[in-house]
Short mmCIF file of C-alpha atoms and ligand atoms in Angstrom, two decimals:
data_model
loop_
_atom_site.label_atom_id
_atom_site.label_comp_id
_atom_site.label_asym_id
_atom_site.label_seq_id
_atom_site.Cartn_x
_atom_site.Cartn_y
_atom_site.Cartn_z
CA UNK D 1 3.32 -5.56 19.68
CA UNK D 2 6.41 -3.99 21.18
CA UNK D 3 7.87 -3.46 17.73
CA UNK D 4 4.65 -1.84 16.61
CA UNK D 5 4.53 0.55 19.57
CA UNK D 6 8.16 1.48 18.94
CA UNK D 7 7.42 2.11 15.29
CA UNK D 8 4.33 4.15 16.07
CA UNK D 9 6.29 6.38 18.41
CA UNK D 10 8.78 7.12 15.63
CA UNK D 11 6.44 7.19 12.73
CA UNK D 12 2.99 8.74 12.62
CA UNK D 13 1.91 7.71 9.13
CA UNK D 14 -0.04 5.12 7.21
CA UNK D 15 2.00 2.33 5.71
CA UNK D 16 1.49 0.20 2.65
CA UNK D 17 2.08 -3.43 3.41
CA UNK D 18 4.12 -4.44 0.38
CA UNK D 19 5.20 -4.14 -3.23
CA UNK D 20 5.31 -7.08 -5.64
CA UNK D 21 7.05 -7.68 -8.94
CA UNK D 22 7.26 -10.55 -11.40
CA UNK D 23 9.06 -11.12 -14.69
CA UNK D 24 9.07 -13.80 -17.39
CA UNK D 25 11.95 -13.19 -19.76
CA UNK D 26 14.04 -16.19 -20.93
CA UNK D 27 17.54 -15.12 -21.89
CA UNK D 28 17.41 -12.01 -19.73
CA UNK D 29 18.92 -11.45 -16.30
CA UNK D 30 15.62 -11.88 -14.46
CA UNK D 31 17.14 -11.50 -10.98
CA UNK D 32 18.60 -8.09 -11.81
CA UNK D 33 15.40 -6.99 -13.57
CA UNK D 34 13.54 -7.92 -10.38
CA UNK D 35 16.11 -6.13 -8.25
CA UNK D 36 15.57 -2.91 -10.21
CA UNK D 37 11.79 -3.37 -10.16
CA UNK D 38 11.92 -3.69 -6.38
CA UNK D 39 14.14 -0.61 -6.15
CA UNK D 40 11.32 1.35 -7.79
CA UNK D 41 8.86 -0.14 -5.28
CA UNK D 42 11.01 0.36 -2.18
CA UNK D 43 8.64 3.09 -0.91
CA UNK D 44 6.00 0.37 -0.41
CA UNK D 45 8.05 -1.55 2.14
CA UNK D 46 11.41 -1.29 3.83
CA UNK D 47 11.41 -4.09 6.38
CA UNK D 48 12.45 -6.96 4.16
CA UNK D 49 13.13 -7.84 0.54
CA UNK D 50 13.30 -11.06 -1.44
CA UNK D 51 13.61 -12.55 -4.91
CA UNK D 52 12.66 -16.06 -6.10
CA UNK D 53 13.91 -17.34 -9.46
CA UNK D 54 12.67 -20.30 -11.53
CA UNK D 55 15.10 -21.95 -13.93
CA UNK D 56 12.91 -24.61 -15.51
CA UNK D 57 13.97 -27.27 -12.99
CA UNK D 58 13.62 -25.68 -9.58
CA UNK D 59 12.89 -22.47 -7.69
CA UNK D 60 15.53 -20.63 -5.62
CA UNK D 61 14.75 -17.93 -3.06
CA UNK D 62 16.89 -15.34 -1.34
CA UNK D 63 15.25 -13.00 1.18
CA UNK D 64 16.21 -11.15 4.34
CA UNK D 65 15.36 -8.24 6.57
CA UNK D 66 16.48 -4.87 5.25
CA UNK D 67 16.36 -2.68 2.17
CA UNK D 68 16.98 -4.15 -1.30
CA UNK D 69 20.58 -2.97 -1.27
CA UNK D 70 21.16 -4.46 2.16
CA UNK D 71 19.73 -7.83 1.18
CA UNK D 72 21.28 -8.31 -2.29
CA UNK D 73 24.93 -8.07 -3.27
CA UNK D 74 26.06 -8.33 -6.85
CA UNK D 75 27.21 -11.89 -6.15
CA UNK D 76 23.77 -12.80 -4.74
CA UNK D 77 22.09 -11.63 -7.92
CA UNK D 78 24.59 -13.46 -10.10
CA UNK D 79 23.78 -16.69 -8.26
CA UNK D 80 20.06 -16.34 -9.03
CA UNK D 81 19.86 -17.52 -12.63
CA UNK D 82 16.73 -18.53 -14.50
CA UNK D 83 14.00 -17.50 -16.91
CA UNK D 84 11.42 -16.08 -14.53
CA UNK D 85 11.28 -14.43 -11.13
CA UNK D 86 9.11 -12.80 -8.50
CA UNK D 87 10.17 -10.22 -5.94
CA UNK D 88 8.80 -8.60 -2.85
CA UNK D 89 9.39 -5.66 -0.51
CA UNK D 90 7.58 -5.75 2.80
CA UNK D 91 6.22 -3.49 5.47
CA UNK D 92 4.48 -6.07 7.63
CA UNK D 93 1.09 -5.54 9.23
CA UNK D 94 0.06 -9.19 9.46
CA UNK D 95 2.74 -11.39 10.98
CA UNK D 96 5.86 -10.51 12.88
CA UNK D 97 8.89 -8.63 11.59
CA UNK D 98 11.05 -11.71 11.07
CA UNK D 99 13.05 -13.54 8.42
CA UNK D 100 10.31 -16.16 8.24
CA UNK D 101 7.66 -13.53 7.44
CA UNK D 102 9.82 -12.03 4.67
CA UNK D 103 8.67 -12.92 1.15
CA UNK D 104 8.55 -14.57 -1.34
CA UNK D 105 7.19 -17.51 0.62
CA UNK D 106 8.36 -20.86 -0.69
CA UNK D 107 6.13 -23.92 -0.49
CA UNK D 108 7.26 -27.42 -1.33
CA UNK D 109 4.65 -30.16 -1.08
CA UNK D 110 5.91 -33.36 -2.69
CA UNK D 111 6.99 -32.28 -6.19
CA UNK D 112 5.00 -29.01 -6.19
CA UNK D 113 7.34 -26.02 -5.67
CA UNK D 114 5.97 -22.50 -5.68
CA UNK D 115 7.13 -19.08 -4.48
CA UNK D 116 4.58 -16.37 -3.77
CA UNK D 117 4.76 -12.60 -3.24
CA UNK D 118 1.69 -10.90 -1.75
CA UNK D 119 0.60 -7.29 -1.31
CA UNK D 120 -2.43 -6.88 0.92
CA UNK D 121 -4.05 -8.56 3.90
CA UNK D 122 -6.28 -11.63 4.05
CA UNK D 123 -8.95 -11.38 6.74
CA UNK D 124 -10.01 -15.02 7.14
CA UNK D 125 -6.82 -17.08 7.35
CA UNK D 126 -7.01 -18.12 11.03
CA UNK D 127 -9.44 -20.96 10.41
CA UNK D 128 -7.76 -21.92 7.14
CA UNK D 129 -4.42 -22.14 8.92
CA UNK D 130 -5.91 -24.41 11.58
CA UNK D 131 -7.36 -26.69 8.92
CA UNK D 132 -4.04 -26.92 7.08
CA UNK D 133 -2.22 -27.73 10.30
CA UNK D 134 -4.76 -30.51 10.90
CA UNK D 135 -3.80 -31.83 7.46
CA UNK D 136 -0.17 -32.03 8.55
CA UNK D 137 1.06 -28.87 6.84
CA UNK D 138 3.48 -26.83 8.93
CA UNK D 139 4.09 -23.07 9.01
CA UNK D 140 7.22 -21.00 9.50
CA UNK D 141 5.45 -17.73 10.34
CA UNK D 142 2.09 -16.36 11.41
CA UNK D 143 1.76 -14.50 8.11
CA UNK D 144 -1.52 -14.55 6.18
CA UNK D 145 0.53 -14.70 2.98
CA UNK D 146 2.08 -17.97 4.07
CA UNK D 147 -1.42 -19.42 4.53
CA UNK D 148 -2.21 -18.49 0.91
CA UNK D 149 1.07 -20.06 -0.24
CA UNK D 150 0.38 -23.33 1.61
CA UNK D 151 -3.23 -23.40 0.36
CA UNK D 152 -2.12 -23.02 -3.25
CA UNK D 153 0.54 -25.68 -2.78
CA UNK D 154 -1.95 -28.02 -1.14
CA UNK D 155 -4.64 -27.65 -3.81
CA UNK D 156 -2.09 -27.85 -6.61
CA UNK D 157 -0.74 -31.09 -5.27
CA UNK D 158 -4.32 -32.43 -4.97
CA UNK D 159 -5.49 -31.32 -8.42
CA UNK D 160 -2.10 -31.61 -10.21
CA UNK D 161 -2.85 -28.22 -11.72
CA UNK D 162 -1.36 -24.96 -10.43
CA UNK D 163 -3.98 -22.66 -11.93
CA UNK D 164 -6.65 -24.78 -10.28
CA UNK D 165 -4.75 -24.52 -6.99
CA UNK D 166 -4.78 -20.73 -7.31
CA UNK D 167 -8.43 -20.65 -8.29
CA UNK D 168 -9.53 -22.79 -5.34
CA UNK D 169 -7.50 -20.59 -3.00
CA UNK D 170 -9.08 -17.43 -4.43
CA UNK D 171 -12.48 -18.94 -3.73
CA UNK D 172 -11.54 -19.43 -0.09
CA UNK D 173 -9.58 -16.37 0.96
CA UNK D 174 -11.12 -12.95 1.64
CA UNK D 175 -9.47 -9.56 1.78
CA UNK D 176 -7.26 -7.40 -0.38
CA UNK D 177 -4.57 -9.11 -2.42
CA UNK D 178 -2.37 -8.65 -5.43
CA UNK D 179 -0.11 -11.67 -5.83
CA UNK D 180 2.70 -12.79 -8.10
CA UNK D 181 3.78 -16.43 -8.07
CA UNK D 182 6.19 -18.71 -9.89
CA UNK D 183 6.84 -22.39 -10.16
CA UNK D 184 9.78 -23.71 -12.17
CA UNK D 185 8.33 -22.63 -15.54
CA UNK D 186 5.47 -20.18 -15.30
CA UNK D 187 4.71 -16.78 -13.81
CA UNK D 188 1.23 -16.13 -12.39
CA UNK D 189 -0.38 -12.87 -11.35
CA UNK D 190 -3.79 -12.57 -9.71
CA UNK D 191 -5.85 -10.04 -7.86
CA UNK D 192 -8.80 -10.08 -5.46
CA UNK D 193 -12.31 -9.71 -6.94
CA UNK D 194 -12.61 -6.10 -5.66
CA UNK D 195 -9.22 -5.10 -7.09
CA UNK D 196 -8.31 -3.44 -3.78
CA UNK D 197 -4.54 -3.63 -4.20
CA UNK D 198 -3.00 -2.57 -7.51
CA UNK D 199 -1.30 -4.85 -10.06
CA UNK D 200 -0.28 -3.97 -13.62
CA UNK D 201 1.00 -5.86 -16.66
CA UNK D 202 3.84 -4.60 -18.81
CA UNK D 203 5.73 -5.87 -21.85
CA UNK D 204 9.48 -5.83 -22.22
CA UNK D 205 10.52 -4.61 -25.65
CA UNK D 206 10.88 -7.32 -28.29
CA UNK D 207 13.59 -7.79 -30.87
CA UNK D 208 12.23 -5.23 -33.33
CA UNK D 209 9.90 -7.43 -35.38
CA UNK D 210 6.19 -6.63 -35.28
CA UNK D 211 4.25 -9.03 -33.17
CA UNK D 212 1.06 -9.80 -31.40
CA UNK D 213 1.30 -8.15 -28.00
CA UNK D 214 -0.43 -11.09 -26.39
CA UNK D 215 2.09 -13.63 -27.60
CA UNK D 216 5.45 -13.81 -25.86
CA UNK D 217 7.28 -15.24 -28.87
CA UNK D 218 7.14 -11.68 -30.23
CA UNK D 219 8.17 -10.11 -26.97
CA UNK D 220 11.36 -10.16 -24.96
CA UNK D 221 9.24 -10.79 -21.91
CA UNK D 222 6.48 -9.76 -19.56
CA UNK D 223 6.47 -7.92 -16.29
CA UNK D 224 3.85 -7.59 -13.55
CA UNK D 225 4.20 -5.06 -10.74
CA UNK D 226 2.35 -3.14 -8.06
CA UNK D 227 2.92 0.16 -9.86
CA UNK D 228 3.86 1.36 -13.33
CA UNK D 229 7.01 3.06 -11.97
CA UNK D 230 8.46 -0.47 -11.65
CA UNK D 231 7.71 -1.09 -15.34
CA UNK D 232 9.43 2.15 -16.30
CA UNK D 233 12.66 1.33 -14.51
CA UNK D 234 13.13 -1.96 -16.42
CA UNK D 235 12.06 -0.44 -19.75
CA UNK D 236 8.73 -2.27 -19.91
CA UNK D 237 5.72 -0.74 -21.59
CA UNK D 238 2.41 -0.64 -19.67
CA UNK D 239 -0.17 -2.97 -21.26
CA UNK D 240 -3.09 -3.00 -18.81
CA UNK D 241 -4.15 -3.58 -15.20
CA UNK D 242 -4.61 -7.15 -13.99
CA UNK D 243 -8.38 -7.34 -13.68
CA UNK D 244 -10.18 -7.95 -10.37
CA UNK D 245 -10.50 -11.71 -9.88
CA UNK D 246 -8.30 -12.50 -12.90
CA UNK D 247 -5.52 -15.10 -13.03
CA UNK D 248 -2.81 -14.41 -15.59
CA UNK D 249 -0.40 -17.19 -16.56
CA UNK D 250 2.77 -16.39 -18.52
CA UNK D 251 5.01 -19.15 -19.82
CA UNK D 252 6.62 -20.50 -23.00
CA UNK D 253 3.09 -21.38 -24.11
CA UNK D 254 2.06 -17.74 -24.11
CA UNK D 255 0.03 -15.40 -22.01
CA UNK D 256 -3.25 -16.92 -20.84
CA UNK D 257 -5.95 -15.10 -18.87
CA UNK D 258 -8.83 -16.67 -17.03
CA UNK D 259 -11.29 -15.39 -14.47
CA UNK D 260 -10.34 -17.10 -11.19
CA UNK D 261 -13.31 -15.74 -9.27
CA UNK D 262 -16.11 -13.51 -10.52
CA UNK D 263 -15.28 -9.81 -10.17
CA UNK D 264 -17.52 -7.57 -8.12
CA UNK D 265 -19.89 -5.38 -10.24
CA UNK D 266 -18.00 -2.33 -8.95
CA UNK D 267 -14.32 -2.51 -8.05
CA UNK D 268 -13.09 -1.08 -4.74
CA UNK D 269 -9.55 0.11 -5.44
CA UNK D 270 -7.72 1.56 -2.45
CA UNK D 271 -8.13 5.32 -2.74
CA UNK D 272 -5.14 5.87 -0.48
CA UNK D 273 -2.85 4.75 -3.30
CA UNK D 274 -3.55 8.08 -4.99
CA UNK D 275 -3.49 10.04 -1.73
CA UNK D 276 -0.23 8.74 -0.32
CA UNK D 277 1.11 5.26 -1.07
CA UNK D 278 1.86 5.22 -4.77
CA UNK D 279 4.71 7.10 -6.35
CA UNK D 280 3.62 10.31 -8.12
CA UNK D 281 5.14 9.09 -11.39
CA UNK D 282 2.95 5.95 -11.42
CA UNK D 283 -0.17 5.83 -13.58
CA UNK D 284 -3.31 4.38 -12.04
CA UNK D 285 -6.59 4.04 -13.91
CA UNK D 286 -5.13 6.06 -16.79
CA UNK D 287 -4.26 9.11 -14.69
CA UNK D 288 -0.92 9.92 -13.09
CA UNK D 289 -0.83 9.87 -9.32
CA UNK D 290 0.81 13.31 -9.48
CA UNK D 291 -2.17 14.71 -11.43
CA UNK D 292 -4.61 13.19 -8.92
CA UNK D 293 -2.78 14.81 -6.01
CA UNK D 294 -2.60 18.14 -7.83
CA UNK D 295 -6.36 18.00 -8.41
CA UNK D 296 -6.92 17.16 -4.72
CA UNK D 297 -5.09 20.39 -3.86
CA UNK D 298 -7.25 22.38 -6.25
CA UNK D 299 -10.40 20.84 -4.80
CA UNK D 300 -9.17 21.53 -1.27
CA UNK D 301 -8.62 25.20 -2.15
CA UNK D 302 -12.22 25.38 -3.38
CA UNK D 303 -13.57 23.64 -0.28
CA UNK D 304 -11.37 25.28 2.36
CA UNK D 305 -9.97 28.66 1.26
CA UNK D 306 -7.93 30.83 3.60
CA UNK D 307 -6.05 34.13 3.41
CA UNK D 308 -2.31 33.44 3.42
CA UNK D 309 1.05 34.45 1.91
CA UNK D 310 2.50 31.08 0.84
CA UNK D 311 1.43 27.46 0.30
CA UNK D 312 3.91 24.76 1.31
CA UNK D 313 3.65 20.98 1.10
CA UNK D 314 4.91 18.35 3.54
CA UNK D 315 7.33 16.26 1.46
CA UNK D 316 6.86 14.14 -0.51
CA UNK D 317 3.18 13.40 -1.00
CA UNK D 318 2.03 16.85 0.19
CA UNK D 319 3.94 18.67 -2.56
CA UNK D 320 1.68 18.04 -5.60
CA UNK D 321 -1.53 19.00 -3.72
CA UNK D 322 0.26 22.09 -2.40
CA UNK D 323 0.99 23.10 -6.01
CA UNK D 324 -2.67 22.48 -6.87
CA UNK D 325 -3.87 24.49 -3.89
CA UNK D 326 -1.58 27.36 -4.89
CA UNK D 327 -2.78 27.24 -8.50
CA UNK D 328 -6.45 27.34 -7.52
CA UNK D 329 -6.14 29.93 -4.74
CA UNK D 330 -3.62 32.23 -6.40
CA UNK D 331 -1.43 32.11 -3.27
CA UNK D 332 2.24 31.53 -4.24
CA UNK D 333 3.68 28.03 -3.82
CA UNK D 334 7.02 27.83 -2.00
CA UNK D 335 9.44 25.38 -0.45
CA UNK D 336 9.08 25.37 3.31
CA UNK D 337 10.32 21.99 4.46
CA UNK D 338 13.35 19.94 3.42
CA UNK D 339 13.20 16.19 3.91
CA UNK D 340 16.08 14.03 5.04
CA UNK D 341 15.37 11.03 2.82
CA UNK D 342 17.49 8.53 4.68
CA UNK D 343 16.43 8.81 8.32
CA UNK D 344 13.13 6.97 7.96
CA UNK D 345 14.81 4.02 6.32
CA UNK D 346 17.30 3.24 9.05
CA UNK D 347 17.30 -0.05 10.89
CA UNK D 348 19.12 1.38 13.89
CA UNK D 349 16.78 1.11 16.86
CA UNK D 350 15.79 4.62 17.97
CA UNK D 351 16.99 5.65 21.40
CA UNK D 352 14.91 7.81 23.72
CA UNK D 353 17.09 10.78 22.77
CA UNK D 354 16.49 10.22 19.04
CA UNK D 355 12.75 9.77 19.60
CA UNK D 356 12.62 13.10 21.39
CA UNK D 357 13.96 14.72 18.22
CA UNK D 358 10.83 13.40 16.51
CA UNK D 359 9.92 15.06 13.26
CA UNK D 360 13.19 17.04 13.17
CA UNK D 361 14.96 13.85 12.17
CA UNK D 362 12.94 13.83 8.95
CA UNK D 363 12.06 17.45 8.19
CA UNK D 364 13.84 20.78 8.54
CA UNK D 365 12.20 24.18 7.90
CA UNK D 366 13.57 26.70 5.40
CA UNK D 367 13.59 29.64 7.80
CA UNK D 368 14.31 32.35 5.23
CA UNK D 369 11.31 31.26 3.17
CA UNK D 370 8.74 31.03 5.93
CA UNK D 371 9.69 33.67 8.53
CA UNK D 372 6.93 36.26 8.96
CA UNK D 373 4.59 34.52 6.50
CA UNK D 374 1.04 33.25 6.89
CA UNK D 375 1.41 29.65 5.71
CA UNK D 376 -0.99 27.12 4.24
CA UNK D 377 0.56 23.72 5.02
CA UNK D 378 -0.68 20.77 2.93
CA UNK D 379 -0.25 17.19 4.12
CA UNK D 380 -1.79 13.94 2.87
CA UNK D 381 -3.40 12.76 6.11
CA UNK D 382 -3.49 12.97 9.88
CA UNK D 383 -3.36 9.56 11.56
CA UNK D 384 -2.41 9.91 15.22
CA UNK D 385 -1.65 13.63 14.99
CA UNK D 386 1.66 13.46 16.82
CA UNK D 387 3.74 14.42 13.77
CA UNK D 388 1.52 17.40 12.96
CA UNK D 389 1.83 18.73 16.51
CA UNK D 390 5.61 18.82 16.14
CA UNK D 391 5.47 20.15 12.60
CA UNK D 392 3.26 23.12 13.48
CA UNK D 393 5.47 23.90 16.48
CA UNK D 394 8.58 23.70 14.31
CA UNK D 395 7.12 26.09 11.71
CA UNK D 396 6.16 28.60 14.39
CA UNK D 397 9.64 28.39 15.90
CA UNK D 398 11.02 29.08 12.42
CA UNK D 399 9.05 32.32 12.36
CA UNK D 400 5.76 31.50 10.60
CA UNK D 401 3.18 34.18 11.44
CA UNK D 402 0.21 31.82 10.96
CA UNK D 403 -0.08 28.10 10.20
CA UNK D 404 -3.22 26.92 8.40
CA UNK D 405 -3.24 23.14 7.96
CA UNK D 406 -5.08 21.65 4.99
CA UNK D 407 -5.30 17.88 4.47
CA UNK D 408 -5.84 16.50 0.96
CA UNK D 409 -7.87 13.52 2.21
CA UNK D 410 -10.89 13.14 4.49
CA UNK D 411 -10.48 12.29 8.17
CA UNK D 412 -9.15 8.76 8.83
CA UNK D 413 -11.76 7.52 11.29
CA UNK D 414 -11.78 3.77 10.65
CA UNK D 415 -9.07 1.07 10.65
CA UNK D 416 -8.05 -0.63 7.42
CA UNK D 417 -8.18 -4.43 7.10
CA UNK D 418 -6.87 -4.71 3.55
CA UNK D 419 -3.17 -4.17 3.84
CA UNK D 420 -2.61 -0.81 5.53
CA UNK D 421 -1.19 -0.38 8.98
CA UNK D 422 -3.80 1.86 10.64
CA UNK D 423 -3.79 -0.24 13.74
CA UNK D 424 -6.84 -0.08 16.03
CA UNK D 425 -9.42 2.68 15.89
CA UNK D 426 -8.48 4.05 19.31
CA UNK D 427 -5.13 5.11 17.74
CA UNK D 428 -6.81 7.37 15.18
CA UNK D 429 -7.14 10.96 16.34
CA UNK D 430 -10.14 11.63 14.09
CA UNK D 431 -12.07 8.84 15.81
CA UNK D 432 -11.48 10.58 19.12
CA UNK D 433 -11.74 14.31 18.43
CA UNK D 434 -13.74 16.79 16.39
CA UNK D 435 -11.94 18.88 13.74
CA UNK D 436 -11.87 21.86 16.10
CA UNK D 437 -10.42 19.70 18.87
CA UNK D 438 -7.74 18.39 16.50
CA UNK D 439 -6.92 21.96 15.43
CA UNK D 440 -6.44 22.95 19.06
CA UNK D 441 -4.38 19.82 19.74
CA UNK D 442 -1.97 20.39 16.84
CA UNK D 443 -1.77 24.12 17.57
CA UNK D 444 -2.80 25.32 14.07
CA UNK D 445 -4.62 28.58 13.30
CA UNK D 446 -7.09 26.65 11.16
CA UNK D 447 -7.56 23.07 9.96
CA UNK D 448 -9.64 21.53 7.18
CA UNK D 449 -9.87 18.13 5.45
CA UNK D 450 -10.91 17.34 1.88
CA UNK D 451 -14.44 15.89 1.66
CA UNK D 452 -15.04 12.28 0.54
CA UNK D 453 -17.00 13.58 -2.45
CA UNK D 454 -14.21 16.02 -3.29
CA UNK D 455 -11.61 13.28 -3.16
CA UNK D 456 -13.69 10.95 -5.34
CA UNK D 457 -14.07 13.75 -7.89
CA UNK D 458 -10.27 13.77 -8.36
CA UNK D 459 -10.01 10.03 -9.04
CA UNK D 460 -9.41 8.64 -12.52
CA UNK D 461 -12.15 7.02 -14.54
CA UNK D 462 -14.61 6.63 -11.68
CA UNK D 463 -17.72 4.78 -12.78
CA UNK D 464 -16.19 3.84 -16.13
CA UNK D 465 -16.16 0.32 -17.47
CA UNK D 466 -13.45 -2.13 -16.51
CA UNK D 467 -12.17 -4.54 -19.19
CA UNK D 468 -13.99 -7.51 -17.64
CA UNK D 469 -17.26 -5.62 -17.23
CA UNK D 470 -18.35 -3.79 -14.13
CA UNK D 471 -17.27 -0.29 -13.25
CA UNK D 472 -14.33 1.26 -11.51
CA UNK D 473 -14.99 2.27 -7.91
CA UNK D 474 -12.93 2.99 -4.83
CA UNK D 475 -12.61 1.73 -1.30
CA UNK D 476 -13.12 4.63 1.12
CA UNK D 477 -13.58 2.49 4.24
CA UNK D 478 -11.00 4.30 6.37
CA UNK D 479 -13.02 7.52 5.90
CA UNK D 480 -16.57 6.17 5.82
CA UNK D 481 -16.59 2.85 7.72
CA UNK D 482 -18.14 1.16 4.68
CA UNK D 483 -16.03 -1.96 4.17
CA UNK D 484 -16.21 -3.48 0.67
CA UNK D 485 -15.06 -6.92 1.86
CA UNK D 486 -16.89 -8.40 4.81
CA UNK D 487 -14.69 -8.52 7.91
CA UNK D 488 -15.12 -11.61 10.07
CA UNK D 489 -16.04 -10.59 13.60
CA UNK D 490 -13.10 -12.59 14.96
CA UNK D 491 -10.69 -10.51 12.85
CA UNK D 492 -11.96 -7.04 13.51
CA UNK D 493 -14.46 -6.54 16.32
CA UNK D 494 -11.87 -5.64 18.93
CA UNK D 495 -10.35 -2.97 16.68
CA UNK D 496 -13.39 -0.68 16.89
CA UNK D 497 -14.16 1.68 19.72
CA UNK D 498 -17.45 1.42 21.61
CA UNK D 499 -20.13 3.48 19.89
CA UNK D 500 -18.80 2.94 16.38
CA UNK D 501 -20.79 0.73 14.06
CA UNK D 502 -18.87 -0.21 10.94
CA UNK D 503 -20.82 -1.11 7.84
CA UNK D 504 -20.27 -4.63 6.50
CA UNK D 505 -18.80 -6.75 9.22
CA UNK D 506 -20.56 -9.69 7.65
CA UNK D 507 -22.40 -8.63 4.49
CA UNK D 508 -21.55 -6.50 1.44
CA UNK D 509 -22.85 -2.95 1.72
CA UNK D 510 -23.79 -0.16 -0.62
CA UNK D 511 -21.42 2.78 -1.05
CA UNK D 512 -21.28 5.50 0.02
CA UNK D 513 -22.48 6.08 3.54
CA UNK D 514 -22.11 9.21 5.65
CA UNK D 515 -19.36 9.24 8.20
CA UNK D 516 -20.80 8.12 11.50
CA UNK D 517 -21.01 10.76 14.20
CA UNK D 518 -17.90 10.82 16.31
CA UNK D 519 -17.71 9.61 19.82
CA UNK D 520 -18.04 12.32 22.40
CA UNK D 521 -14.64 13.59 23.42
CA UNK D 522 -13.48 12.03 26.68
CA UNK D 523 -9.96 13.57 26.92
CA UNK D 524 -8.24 10.21 27.14
CA UNK D 525 -6.36 11.00 23.91
CA UNK D 526 -4.10 13.59 25.52
CA UNK D 527 -3.17 11.15 28.25
CA UNK D 528 -2.24 8.46 25.75
CA UNK D 529 -0.59 10.62 23.07
CA UNK D 530 0.57 13.80 24.79
CA UNK D 531 3.49 15.46 23.04
S1 SF4 O 601 -9.63 1.14 4.12
FE1 SF4 O 601 -8.52 2.95 3.31
S2 SF4 O 601 -6.36 2.34 3.26
FE2 SF4 O 601 -7.59 0.46 3.46
S3 SF4 O 601 -7.92 -0.29 1.36
FE3 SF4 O 601 -9.68 1.00 1.88
S4 SF4 O 601 -9.09 3.08 1.17
FE4 SF4 O 601 -7.22 1.85 1.25
#
């Protein structure tokens, strides 16, 4: 908890839990391919990194706390030889920040060896962990991902069939997950039945002969990854998304797909991928994340126009919507903030003096560009509000005549249980204040958020068919309180404030539902979060 409080004080933003990668490519340097794939996914997690390699006879893992480059030397990668690999970068929400919680998790039960990389959060692992402990299975961490690893190992050893072990585990666990897994010979990729966390399949280029794309003998290999930007970096071509509830097995026998658990009639993909988490050069649902963000800016300009001289974006994710807002409104787009890309990634513990510098450690205003101007400032979200307070102050000190804040997502009112670090509801400023109260708190001349309907209108392929049937939909729970996966009371009840009634603590619910009226303002926020 101490680590989390420290992190929150430094960093007022939502965080993805992880990025996963997997490759099956005999004859290729799978460890280095994974290393480069993880480099492309580094934005999804900076706490730890790991690679597991299968060589036909065994599985080797190297993992540690730190960025990819801090964890892997050239010699480390050279020592990881094999035909297939999985990799992981982590920003932990479930489980402590420790070596043991770093992934891939390795499980060895008798002769069954597996290594698993997980993006997401499982909401019902407490009881499953207790049951496994009763069966004599020990744990190294309190991570939900380790529970999934041990469950798969346990069922595989019982059934003598790894795909069956995965399938039985998928039947038991609830939550958001995209997982890659290897044993000595095969790579597996599977995704929860709502498809909350992303996972894509790519093909490494073959030797030049024409071949069936679904047969690896005609391909130099296969890649699975959280985002298409990780396919691009290793030269793999996007084939398709892993389907909700699907298990994909890739080995010398070919690429085999089976439905592990039945998919939901409508998927519930995390809409925050397009808002903030994913890289703008990734493609999701057939539309680039950049194009989605640009459209959000256009929609925001239609919903919340304002008279101003220049539109600026808060780097990085606020830049495409700022361009869209400028396009739609006719107000010129300009650079107003320069980001120091390396400060946020440091592992040096912040001192009180550094904390006091706050947002200045990450962003610096371009005074010549903004002095005397009425600014529209676009950012992806407001979580606790502490960063925006400092940002508005900094822009005013740099000479901005007016600061109009526009947010290209709706208000974050509800905590996330599917892999995003939004902490408890009491930490979310929008659960505690009205929009006007937030405007006053951050010191802006005006403030507006994109509507839920407006955001959904910018999403790719909404309502269209998915390959396995059903239609594409989106999770909007952090805006609406409508949770697509039931949250066990033991996992979530204490994370909600009195007076809030989330939809679907136990049963599936219909989307969408209006945002619940906010709690009356009691002024405790200033006391807890004063800047
Ligand atoms: S609650 Fe929000 S952040 Fe979490 S999965 Fe749903 S849309 Fe994404």
